[in-house]
Amino acid sequence: MDAKEKVGRYEFVAEPFHVDFAGRLTMGVLGNHLLNCAGFHAADRGFGIAVLNENHYTWVLSRLAVEMTDMPRAYEKFSIETWVENVYRLFTDRNFAVLNAEGKPIGYARSVWAMISMETRKPADLFLLHGDEITSYICADKPCPIAKAGRVKVGDAQQVAEYHTRYSDIDLNGHVNSIKYIEHILDLFPLEMYREKTLHRFEVAYAAESHYGDVLGFYREQKSENEYDIEVRKNGTETAIRSKVVFE
Amino acid sequence: MDAKEKVGRYEFVAEPFHVDFAGRLTMGVLGNHLLNCAGFHAADRGFGIAVLNENHYTWVLSRLAVEMTDMPRAYEKFSIETWVENVYRLFTDRNFAVLNAEGKPIGYARSVWAMISMETRKPADLFLLHGDEITSYICADKPCPIAKAGRVKVGDAQQVAEYHTRYSDIDLNGHVNSIKYIEHILDLFPLEMYREKTLHRFEVAYAAESHYGDVLGFYREQKSENEYDIEVRKNGTETAIRSKVVFE
């Protein structure tokens, strides 16, 4: 199998209601496109969510790290490439490149996925998926020149926001939508922050699922001038997600 | 000019993160698609926002009414048709049909738009737009079998929610995004409402623009078993928008 078949490429336009006040595509919308591309790429190669669901398995996003040098502007075309970098027994690494209208990379992303049983919610063995077919799509030589997601450890951070989950937060699995978390985290910063600085890197690690009615507490710790670690705890105790936001 | 050139038709897929807990496309996402279709249709015919902007004018959505008998489900294909029903001196009526994967109508929408000066924010004369060319696209004979948006009058309704506008609410014009209002209004109802009932009709009339830092007060009055009138006031006084939500 050649590299072309291993790498999927999908075209987009930055829609006018998908950009922020400065006319830049929002990280939440970009995150949604990345997850859709993962879905298209997997489905086209026989290990998409529809096929998995038939066998009572599903993909679960465990981590996502996105690093951008630029963002598509309103009405601009851009494309996203995605490929599988590695497959382990319980996880797979999927990478992304975001290309501007001229085909020049303006950012990259790394994601980590697990396949879980829809009944037990426990991880399943990826090497048993379709007779190990997923490993034939591994494309280890395509560069993804950004760091993997690091450890986020929020110490005695103060709670900076509290959020009661609402109808629009809940996805078709009954959980708080992965994309909505990105929006809520970026909303912890005032508009002025986005006027003065650029969102350079965004990391999120999903630890536990939240549901409708859960109260999310957002804890933030400033690590350096432009770097913030954020932990979201549900109902006062359990960590739902950890995130890192880096401006420049 | 034949009817085909007057009516634009655009294809979509209900993306997995664009459906609600019940797997139905959300009204906010549908609203976004409707506005995009309006933009595509106008741009293809020479009166899109890019051409208007060059002359320091822009389109402003004044009213939107959507009535659905069904909603696309996750991963389902659907399409949206749009056409100009009428052009008045200061307003134009644009209609929409939403068709399921089989091409059968599952809903309709009506919208009212004004063209305003970007400097004065005052409405401009549509008959002077490109030498009256917009009127050649009027398509009065295509049916749109739903009622026009009615009067919403909230009396001594109680404030049911207060919302501080955040980074993600603000669009590239610096105003609260028209689509975000739809989300915030539908979030006034508990998830159980959407489990027991179906959102049948949604109306919104935009009265005044809100900005970052504005505090929005949501006032709701139940008109009958399934009908609610909602008014959003900014900073305690001025009406920003009026809305009607009808379940069935």
PDB file of N, CA, C and O in Angstrom, chain B residues 12-72:
ATOM      1  N   PHE B  12     -25.590  18.399   2.313  1.00  0.00           N
ATOM      2  CA  PHE B  12     -24.954  18.320   3.636  1.00  0.00           C
ATOM      3  C   PHE B  12     -25.011  16.889   4.171  1.00  0.00           C
ATOM      4  O   PHE B  12     -25.773  16.068   3.668  1.00  0.00           O
ATOM      5  N   VAL B  13     -24.231  16.661   5.212  1.00  0.00           N
ATOM      6  CA  VAL B  13     -24.319  15.425   5.995  1.00  0.00           C
ATOM      7  C   VAL B  13     -24.425  15.861   7.454  1.00  0.00           C
ATOM      8  O   VAL B  13     -23.748  16.805   7.870  1.00  0.00           O
ATOM      9  N   ALA B  14     -25.271  15.213   8.224  1.00  0.00           N
ATOM     10  CA  ALA B  14     -25.388  15.528   9.656  1.00  0.00           C
ATOM     11  C   ALA B  14     -24.170  14.947  10.370  1.00  0.00           C
ATOM     12  O   ALA B  14     -24.055  13.734  10.527  1.00  0.00           O
ATOM     13  N   GLU B  15     -23.240  15.798  10.752  1.00  0.00           N
ATOM     14  CA  GLU B  15     -21.997  15.348  11.376  1.00  0.00           C
ATOM     15  C   GLU B  15     -22.250  14.850  12.802  1.00  0.00           C
ATOM     16  O   GLU B  15     -23.139  15.355  13.487  1.00  0.00           O
ATOM     17  N   PRO B  16     -21.443  13.885  13.254  1.00  0.00           N
ATOM     18  CA  PRO B  16     -21.711  13.269  14.566  1.00  0.00           C
ATOM     19  C   PRO B  16     -21.699  14.244  15.747  1.00  0.00           C
ATOM     20  O   PRO B  16     -22.442  14.050  16.709  1.00  0.00           O
ATOM     21  N   PHE B  17     -20.884  15.310  15.676  1.00  0.00           N
ATOM     22  CA  PHE B  17     -20.879  16.272  16.788  1.00  0.00           C
ATOM     23  C   PHE B  17     -21.868  17.408  16.569  1.00  0.00           C
ATOM     24  O   PHE B  17     -21.861  18.386  17.308  1.00  0.00           O
ATOM     25  N   HIS B  18     -22.687  17.286  15.537  1.00  0.00           N
ATOM     26  CA  HIS B  18     -23.694  18.317  15.250  1.00  0.00           C
ATOM     27  C   HIS B  18     -25.107  17.823  15.546  1.00  0.00           C
ATOM     28  O   HIS B  18     -26.075  18.484  15.195  1.00  0.00           O
ATOM     29  N   VAL B  19     -25.197  16.655  16.179  1.00  0.00           N
ATOM     30  CA  VAL B  19     -26.514  16.149  16.569  1.00  0.00           C
ATOM     31  C   VAL B  19     -26.628  16.171  18.086  1.00  0.00           C
ATOM     32  O   VAL B  19     -25.621  16.221  18.791  1.00  0.00           O
ATOM     33  N   ASP B  20     -27.860  16.144  18.563  1.00  0.00           N
ATOM     34  CA  ASP B  20     -28.082  16.190  20.016  1.00  0.00           C
ATOM     35  C   ASP B  20     -28.049  14.777  20.603  1.00  0.00           C
ATOM     36  O   ASP B  20     -27.719  13.810  19.911  1.00  0.00           O
ATOM     37  N   PHE B  21     -28.388  14.683  21.866  1.00  0.00           N
ATOM     38  CA  PHE B  21     -28.332  13.399  22.575  1.00  0.00           C
ATOM     39  C   PHE B  21     -29.229  12.347  21.910  1.00  0.00           C
ATOM     40  O   PHE B  21     -28.980  11.150  22.036  1.00  0.00           O
ATOM     41  N   ALA B  22     -30.274  12.812  21.211  1.00  0.00           N
ATOM     42  CA  ALA B  22     -31.197  11.880  20.569  1.00  0.00           C
ATOM     43  C   ALA B  22     -30.772  11.570  19.134  1.00  0.00           C
ATOM     44  O   ALA B  22     -31.471  10.867  18.406  1.00  0.00           O
ATOM     45  N   GLY B  23     -29.624  12.124  18.721  1.00  0.00           N
ATOM     46  CA  GLY B  23     -29.115  11.841  17.382  1.00  0.00           C
ATOM     47  C   GLY B  23     -29.714  12.706  16.288  1.00  0.00           C
ATOM     48  O   GLY B  23     -29.501  12.451  15.106  1.00  0.00           O
ATOM     49  N   ARG B  24     -30.473  13.749  16.671  1.00  0.00           N
ATOM     50  CA  ARG B  24     -31.093  14.661  15.697  1.00  0.00           C
ATOM     51  C   ARG B  24     -30.212  15.889  15.509  1.00  0.00           C
ATOM     52  O   ARG B  24     -29.720  16.458  16.494  1.00  0.00           O
ATOM     53  N   LEU B  25     -30.065  16.334  14.262  1.00  0.00           N
ATOM     54  CA  LEU B  25     -29.336  17.570  13.982  1.00  0.00           C
ATOM     55  C   LEU B  25     -29.871  18.681  14.887  1.00  0.00           C
ATOM     56  O   LEU B  25     -31.087  18.828  15.051  1.00  0.00           O
ATOM     57  N   THR B  26     -28.990  19.491  15.459  1.00  0.00           N
ATOM     58  CA  THR B  26     -29.483  20.549  16.342  1.00  0.00           C
ATOM     59  C   THR B  26     -29.979  21.736  15.506  1.00  0.00           C
ATOM     60  O   THR B  26     -29.525  21.959  14.382  1.00  0.00           O
ATOM     61  N   MET B  27     -30.908  22.483  16.094  1.00  0.00           N
ATOM     62  CA  MET B  27     -31.470  23.651  15.412  1.00  0.00           C
ATOM     63  C   MET B  27     -30.388  24.707  15.165  1.00  0.00           C
ATOM     64  O   MET B  27     -30.424  25.407  14.147  1.00  0.00           O
ATOM     65  N   GLY B  28     -29.423  24.808  16.058  1.00  0.00           N
ATOM     66  CA  GLY B  28     -28.338  25.771  15.870  1.00  0.00           C
ATOM     67  C   GLY B  28     -27.510  25.442  14.631  1.00  0.00           C
ATOM     68  O   GLY B  28     -27.203  26.317  13.821  1.00  0.00           O
ATOM     69  N   VAL B  29     -27.164  24.175  14.486  1.00  0.00           N
ATOM     70  CA  VAL B  29     -26.381  23.757  13.317  1.00  0.00           C
ATOM     71  C   VAL B  29     -27.205  23.937  12.045  1.00  0.00           C
ATOM     72  O   VAL B  29     -26.694  24.428  11.024  1.00  0.00           O
ATOM     73  N   LEU B  30     -28.500  23.581  12.101  1.00  0.00           N
ATOM     74  CA  LEU B  30     -29.354  23.788  10.925  1.00  0.00           C
ATOM     75  C   LEU B  30     -29.402  25.272  10.563  1.00  0.00           C
ATOM     76  O   LEU B  30     -29.285  25.641   9.389  1.00  0.00           O
ATOM     77  N   GLY B  31     -29.551  26.116  11.590  1.00  0.00           N
ATOM     78  CA  GLY B  31     -29.560  27.567  11.355  1.00  0.00           C
ATOM     79  C   GLY B  31     -28.282  28.036  10.682  1.00  0.00           C
ATOM     80  O   GLY B  31     -28.311  28.835   9.740  1.00  0.00           O
ATOM     81  N   ASN B  32     -27.155  27.512  11.128  1.00  0.00           N
ATOM     82  CA  ASN B  32     -25.866  27.856  10.513  1.00  0.00           C
ATOM     83  C   ASN B  32     -25.846  27.457   9.036  1.00  0.00           C
ATOM     84  O   ASN B  32     -25.421  28.228   8.174  1.00  0.00           O
ATOM     85  N   HIS B  33     -26.341  26.263   8.744  1.00  0.00           N
ATOM     86  CA  HIS B  33     -26.393  25.811   7.345  1.00  0.00           C
ATOM     87  C   HIS B  33     -27.312  26.723   6.514  1.00  0.00           C
ATOM     88  O   HIS B  33     -26.999  27.050   5.371  1.00  0.00           O
ATOM     89  N   LEU B  34     -28.450  27.102   7.079  1.00  0.00           N
ATOM     90  CA  LEU B  34     -29.382  27.979   6.343  1.00  0.00           C
ATOM     91  C   LEU B  34     -28.685  29.291   5.984  1.00  0.00           C
ATOM     92  O   LEU B  34     -28.763  29.760   4.846  1.00  0.00           O
ATOM     93  N   LEU B  35     -27.993  29.875   6.966  1.00  0.00           N
ATOM     94  CA  LEU B  35     -27.330  31.163   6.706  1.00  0.00           C
ATOM     95  C   LEU B  35     -26.199  30.998   5.689  1.00  0.00           C
ATOM     96  O   LEU B  35     -25.992  31.860   4.835  1.00  0.00           O
ATOM     97  N   ASN B  36     -25.487  29.877   5.774  1.00  0.00           N
ATOM     98  CA  ASN B  36     -24.444  29.627   4.767  1.00  0.00           C
ATOM     99  C   ASN B  36     -25.051  29.503   3.375  1.00  0.00           C
ATOM    100  O   ASN B  36     -24.503  30.032   2.402  1.00  0.00           O
ATOM    101  N   CYS B  37     -26.184  28.796   3.279  1.00  0.00           N
ATOM    102  CA  CYS B  37     -26.841  28.631   1.971  1.00  0.00           C
ATOM    103  C   CYS B  37     -27.273  29.984   1.418  1.00  0.00           C
ATOM    104  O   CYS B  37     -27.149  30.238   0.219  1.00  0.00           O
ATOM    105  N   ALA B  38     -27.794  30.842   2.282  1.00  0.00           N
ATOM    106  CA  ALA B  38     -28.158  32.203   1.858  1.00  0.00           C
ATOM    107  C   ALA B  38     -26.931  32.891   1.275  1.00  0.00           C
ATOM    108  O   ALA B  38     -26.994  33.531   0.223  1.00  0.00           O
ATOM    109  N   GLY B  39     -25.790  32.720   1.948  1.00  0.00           N
ATOM    110  CA  GLY B  39     -24.543  33.332   1.489  1.00  0.00           C
ATOM    111  C   GLY B  39     -24.083  32.770   0.148  1.00  0.00           C
ATOM    112  O   GLY B  39     -23.719  33.519  -0.760  1.00  0.00           O
ATOM    113  N   PHE B  40     -24.119  31.436   0.010  1.00  0.00           N
ATOM    114  CA  PHE B  40     -23.700  30.803  -1.256  1.00  0.00           C
ATOM    115  C   PHE B  40     -24.587  31.295  -2.396  1.00  0.00           C
ATOM    116  O   PHE B  40     -24.098  31.659  -3.472  1.00  0.00           O
ATOM    117  N   HIS B  41     -25.904  31.263  -2.158  1.00  0.00           N
ATOM    118  CA  HIS B  41     -26.882  31.614  -3.190  1.00  0.00           C
ATOM    119  C   HIS B  41     -26.692  33.057  -3.648  1.00  0.00           C
ATOM    120  O   HIS B  41     -26.688  33.347  -4.847  1.00  0.00           O
ATOM    121  N   ALA B  42     -26.508  33.957  -2.682  1.00  0.00           N
ATOM    122  CA  ALA B  42     -26.329  35.382  -3.019  1.00  0.00           C
ATOM    123  C   ALA B  42     -24.995  35.593  -3.732  1.00  0.00           C
ATOM    124  O   ALA B  42     -24.932  36.314  -4.750  1.00  0.00           O
ATOM    125  N   ALA B  43     -23.946  34.946  -3.230  1.00  0.00           N
ATOM    126  CA  ALA B  43     -22.618  35.137  -3.834  1.00  0.00           C
ATOM    127  C   ALA B  43     -22.612  34.653  -5.285  1.00  0.00           C
ATOM    128  O   ALA B  43     -22.079  35.327  -6.173  1.00  0.00           O
ATOM    129  N   ASP B  44     -23.239  33.498  -5.527  1.00  0.00           N
ATOM    130  CA  ASP B  44     -23.261  32.925  -6.880  1.00  0.00           C
ATOM    131  C   ASP B  44     -24.013  33.830  -7.860  1.00  0.00           C
ATOM    132  O   ASP B  44     -23.872  33.692  -9.068  1.00  0.00           O
ATOM    133  N   ARG B  45     -24.857  34.712  -7.326  1.00  0.00           N
ATOM    134  CA  ARG B  45     -25.688  35.563  -8.179  1.00  0.00           C
ATOM    135  C   ARG B  45     -25.265  37.040  -8.141  1.00  0.00           C
ATOM    136  O   ARG B  45     -25.986  37.920  -8.595  1.00  0.00           O
ATOM    137  N   GLY B  46     -24.107  37.277  -7.551  1.00  0.00           N
ATOM    138  CA  GLY B  46     -23.522  38.620  -7.646  1.00  0.00           C
ATOM    139  C   GLY B  46     -23.947  39.596  -6.568  1.00  0.00           C
ATOM    140  O   GLY B  46     -23.569  40.768  -6.606  1.00  0.00           O
ATOM    141  N   PHE B  47     -24.756  39.126  -5.579  1.00  0.00           N
ATOM    142  CA  PHE B  47     -25.105  40.055  -4.495  1.00  0.00           C
ATOM    143  C   PHE B  47     -24.734  39.463  -3.131  1.00  0.00           C
ATOM    144  O   PHE B  47     -25.432  39.637  -2.130  1.00  0.00           O
ATOM    145  N   GLY B  48     -23.600  38.772  -3.107  1.00  0.00           N
ATOM    146  CA  GLY B  48     -23.093  38.200  -1.860  1.00  0.00           C
ATOM    147  C   GLY B  48     -22.390  39.247  -1.032  1.00  0.00           C
ATOM    148  O   GLY B  48     -22.176  40.385  -1.449  1.00  0.00           O
ATOM    149  N   ILE B  49     -22.022  38.818   0.167  1.00  0.00           N
ATOM    150  CA  ILE B  49     -21.464  39.737   1.153  1.00  0.00           C
ATOM    151  C   ILE B  49     -20.110  40.318   0.712  1.00  0.00           C
ATOM    152  O   ILE B  49     -19.794  41.471   1.001  1.00  0.00           O
ATOM    153  N   ALA B  50     -19.326  39.540  -0.063  1.00  0.00           N
ATOM    154  CA  ALA B  50     -18.009  40.026  -0.491  1.00  0.00           C
ATOM    155  C   ALA B  50     -18.161  41.229  -1.423  1.00  0.00           C
ATOM    156  O   ALA B  50     -17.469  42.240  -1.269  1.00  0.00           O
ATOM    157  N   VAL B  51     -19.082  41.116  -2.366  1.00  0.00           N
ATOM    158  CA  VAL B  51     -19.330  42.224  -3.307  1.00  0.00           C
ATOM    159  C   VAL B  51     -19.910  43.422  -2.554  1.00  0.00           C
ATOM    160  O   VAL B  51     -19.496  44.568  -2.771  1.00  0.00           O
ATOM    161  N   LEU B  52     -20.858  43.137  -1.646  1.00  0.00           N
ATOM    162  CA  LEU B  52     -21.458  44.225  -0.859  1.00  0.00           C
ATOM    163  C   LEU B  52     -20.405  44.937  -0.011  1.00  0.00           C
ATOM    164  O   LEU B  52     -20.384  46.174   0.050  1.00  0.00           O
ATOM    165  N   ASN B  53     -19.541  44.159   0.623  1.00  0.00           N
ATOM    166  CA  ASN B  53     -18.513  44.733   1.491  1.00  0.00           C
ATOM    167  C   ASN B  53     -17.629  45.716   0.740  1.00  0.00           C
ATOM    168  O   ASN B  53     -17.235  46.751   1.277  1.00  0.00           O
ATOM    169  N   GLU B  54     -17.319  45.370  -0.515  1.00  0.00           N
ATOM    170  CA  GLU B  54     -16.498  46.279  -1.338  1.00  0.00           C
ATOM    171  C   GLU B  54     -17.136  47.671  -1.408  1.00  0.00           C
ATOM    172  O   GLU B  54     -16.443  48.673  -1.503  1.00  0.00           O
ATOM    173  N   ASN B  55     -18.455  47.671  -1.405  1.00  0.00           N
ATOM    174  CA  ASN B  55     -19.181  48.945  -1.473  1.00  0.00           C
ATOM    175  C   ASN B  55     -19.644  49.417  -0.093  1.00  0.00           C
ATOM    176  O   ASN B  55     -20.519  50.273   0.024  1.00  0.00           O
ATOM    177  N   HIS B  56     -19.059  48.800   0.944  1.00  0.00           N
ATOM    178  CA  HIS B  56     -19.336  49.190   2.332  1.00  0.00           C
ATOM    179  C   HIS B  56     -20.781  48.936   2.770  1.00  0.00           C
ATOM    180  O   HIS B  56     -21.338  49.679   3.569  1.00  0.00           O
ATOM    181  N   TYR B  57     -21.375  47.881   2.181  1.00  0.00           N
ATOM    182  CA  TYR B  57     -22.672  47.423   2.647  1.00  0.00           C
ATOM    183  C   TYR B  57     -22.538  45.977   3.108  1.00  0.00           C
ATOM    184  O   TYR B  57     -21.586  45.282   2.741  1.00  0.00           O
ATOM    185  N   THR B  58     -23.496  45.537   3.900  1.00  0.00           N
ATOM    186  CA  THR B  58     -23.501  44.129   4.302  1.00  0.00           C
ATOM    187  C   THR B  58     -24.938  43.670   4.538  1.00  0.00           C
ATOM    188  O   THR B  58     -25.837  44.493   4.735  1.00  0.00           O
ATOM    189  N   TRP B  59     -25.155  42.351   4.485  1.00  0.00           N
ATOM    190  CA  TRP B  59     -26.466  41.777   4.784  1.00  0.00           C
ATOM    191  C   TRP B  59     -26.614  41.595   6.287  1.00  0.00           C
ATOM    192  O   TRP B  59     -25.671  41.155   6.952  1.00  0.00           O
ATOM    193  N   VAL B  60     -27.777  41.879   6.797  1.00  0.00           N
ATOM    194  CA  VAL B  60     -28.074  41.645   8.209  1.00  0.00           C
ATOM    195  C   VAL B  60     -29.360  40.825   8.295  1.00  0.00           C
ATOM    196  O   VAL B  60     -30.378  41.193   7.693  1.00  0.00           O
ATOM    197  N   LEU B  61     -29.281  39.732   9.049  1.00  0.00           N
ATOM    198  CA  LEU B  61     -30.460  38.890   9.256  1.00  0.00           C
ATOM    199  C   LEU B  61     -31.377  39.568  10.256  1.00  0.00           C
ATOM    200  O   LEU B  61     -30.959  39.904  11.361  1.00  0.00           O
ATOM    201  N   SER B  62     -32.626  39.744   9.866  1.00  0.00           N
ATOM    202  CA  SER B  62     -33.589  40.420  10.739  1.00  0.00           C
ATOM    203  C   SER B  62     -34.502  39.412  11.448  1.00  0.00           C
ATOM    204  O   SER B  62     -34.768  39.535  12.641  1.00  0.00           O
ATOM    205  N   ARG B  63     -34.981  38.432  10.694  1.00  0.00           N
ATOM    206  CA  ARG B  63     -35.873  37.416  11.262  1.00  0.00           C
ATOM    207  C   ARG B  63     -35.607  36.059  10.632  1.00  0.00           C
ATOM    208  O   ARG B  63     -35.239  35.983   9.458  1.00  0.00           O
ATOM    209  N   LEU B  64     -35.857  35.030  11.419  1.00  0.00           N
ATOM    210  CA  LEU B  64     -35.737  33.658  10.922  1.00  0.00           C
ATOM    211  C   LEU B  64     -36.827  32.827  11.592  1.00  0.00           C
ATOM    212  O   LEU B  64     -37.030  32.920  12.804  1.00  0.00           O
ATOM    213  N   ALA B  65     -37.549  32.054  10.789  1.00  0.00           N
ATOM    214  CA  ALA B  65     -38.540  31.113  11.324  1.00  0.00           C
ATOM    215  C   ALA B  65     -38.307  29.768  10.653  1.00  0.00           C
ATOM    216  O   ALA B  65     -38.214  29.688   9.425  1.00  0.00           O
ATOM    217  N   VAL B  66     -38.162  28.729  11.474  1.00  0.00           N
ATOM    218  CA  VAL B  66     -37.882  27.383  10.960  1.00  0.00           C
ATOM    219  C   VAL B  66     -38.948  26.452  11.498  1.00  0.00           C
ATOM    220  O   VAL B  66     -39.260  26.490  12.700  1.00  0.00           O
ATOM    221  N   GLU B  67     -39.515  25.637  10.625  1.00  0.00           N
ATOM    222  CA  GLU B  67     -40.535  24.680  11.082  1.00  0.00           C
ATOM    223  C   GLU B  67     -40.218  23.317  10.486  1.00  0.00           C
ATOM    224  O   GLU B  67     -40.106  23.170   9.268  1.00  0.00           O
ATOM    225  N   MET B  68     -40.057  22.322  11.349  1.00  0.00           N
ATOM    226  CA  MET B  68     -39.604  21.000  10.904  1.00  0.00           C
ATOM    227  C   MET B  68     -40.616  19.917  11.282  1.00  0.00           C
ATOM    228  O   MET B  68     -41.202  19.954  12.367  1.00  0.00           O
ATOM    229  N   THR B  69     -40.794  18.944  10.390  1.00  0.00           N
ATOM    230  CA  THR B  69     -41.579  17.755  10.745  1.00  0.00           C
ATOM    231  C   THR B  69     -40.644  16.611  11.134  1.00  0.00           C
ATOM    232  O   THR B  69     -41.054  15.632  11.723  1.00  0.00           O
ATOM    233  N   ASP B  70     -39.364  16.766  10.767  1.00  0.00           N
ATOM    234  CA  ASP B  70     -38.357  15.773  11.136  1.00  0.00           C
ATOM    235  C   ASP B  70     -37.009  16.493  11.100  1.00  0.00           C
ATOM    236  O   ASP B  70     -36.915  17.603  10.589  1.00  0.00           O
ATOM    237  N   MET B  71     -35.990  15.847  11.645  1.00  0.00           N
ATOM    238  CA  MET B  71     -34.634  16.404  11.595  1.00  0.00           C
ATOM    239  C   MET B  71     -33.703  15.320  11.063  1.00  0.00           C
ATOM    240  O   MET B  71     -33.885  14.143  11.384  1.00  0.00           O
ATOM    241  N   PRO B  72     -32.692  15.681  10.273  1.00  0.00           N
ATOM    242  CA  PRO B  72     -31.715  14.677   9.839  1.00  0.00           C
ATOM    243  C   PRO B  72     -31.068  14.026  11.050  1.00  0.00           C
ATOM    244  O   PRO B  72     -30.821  14.683  12.063  1.00  0.00           O
TER     245      PRO B  72
END
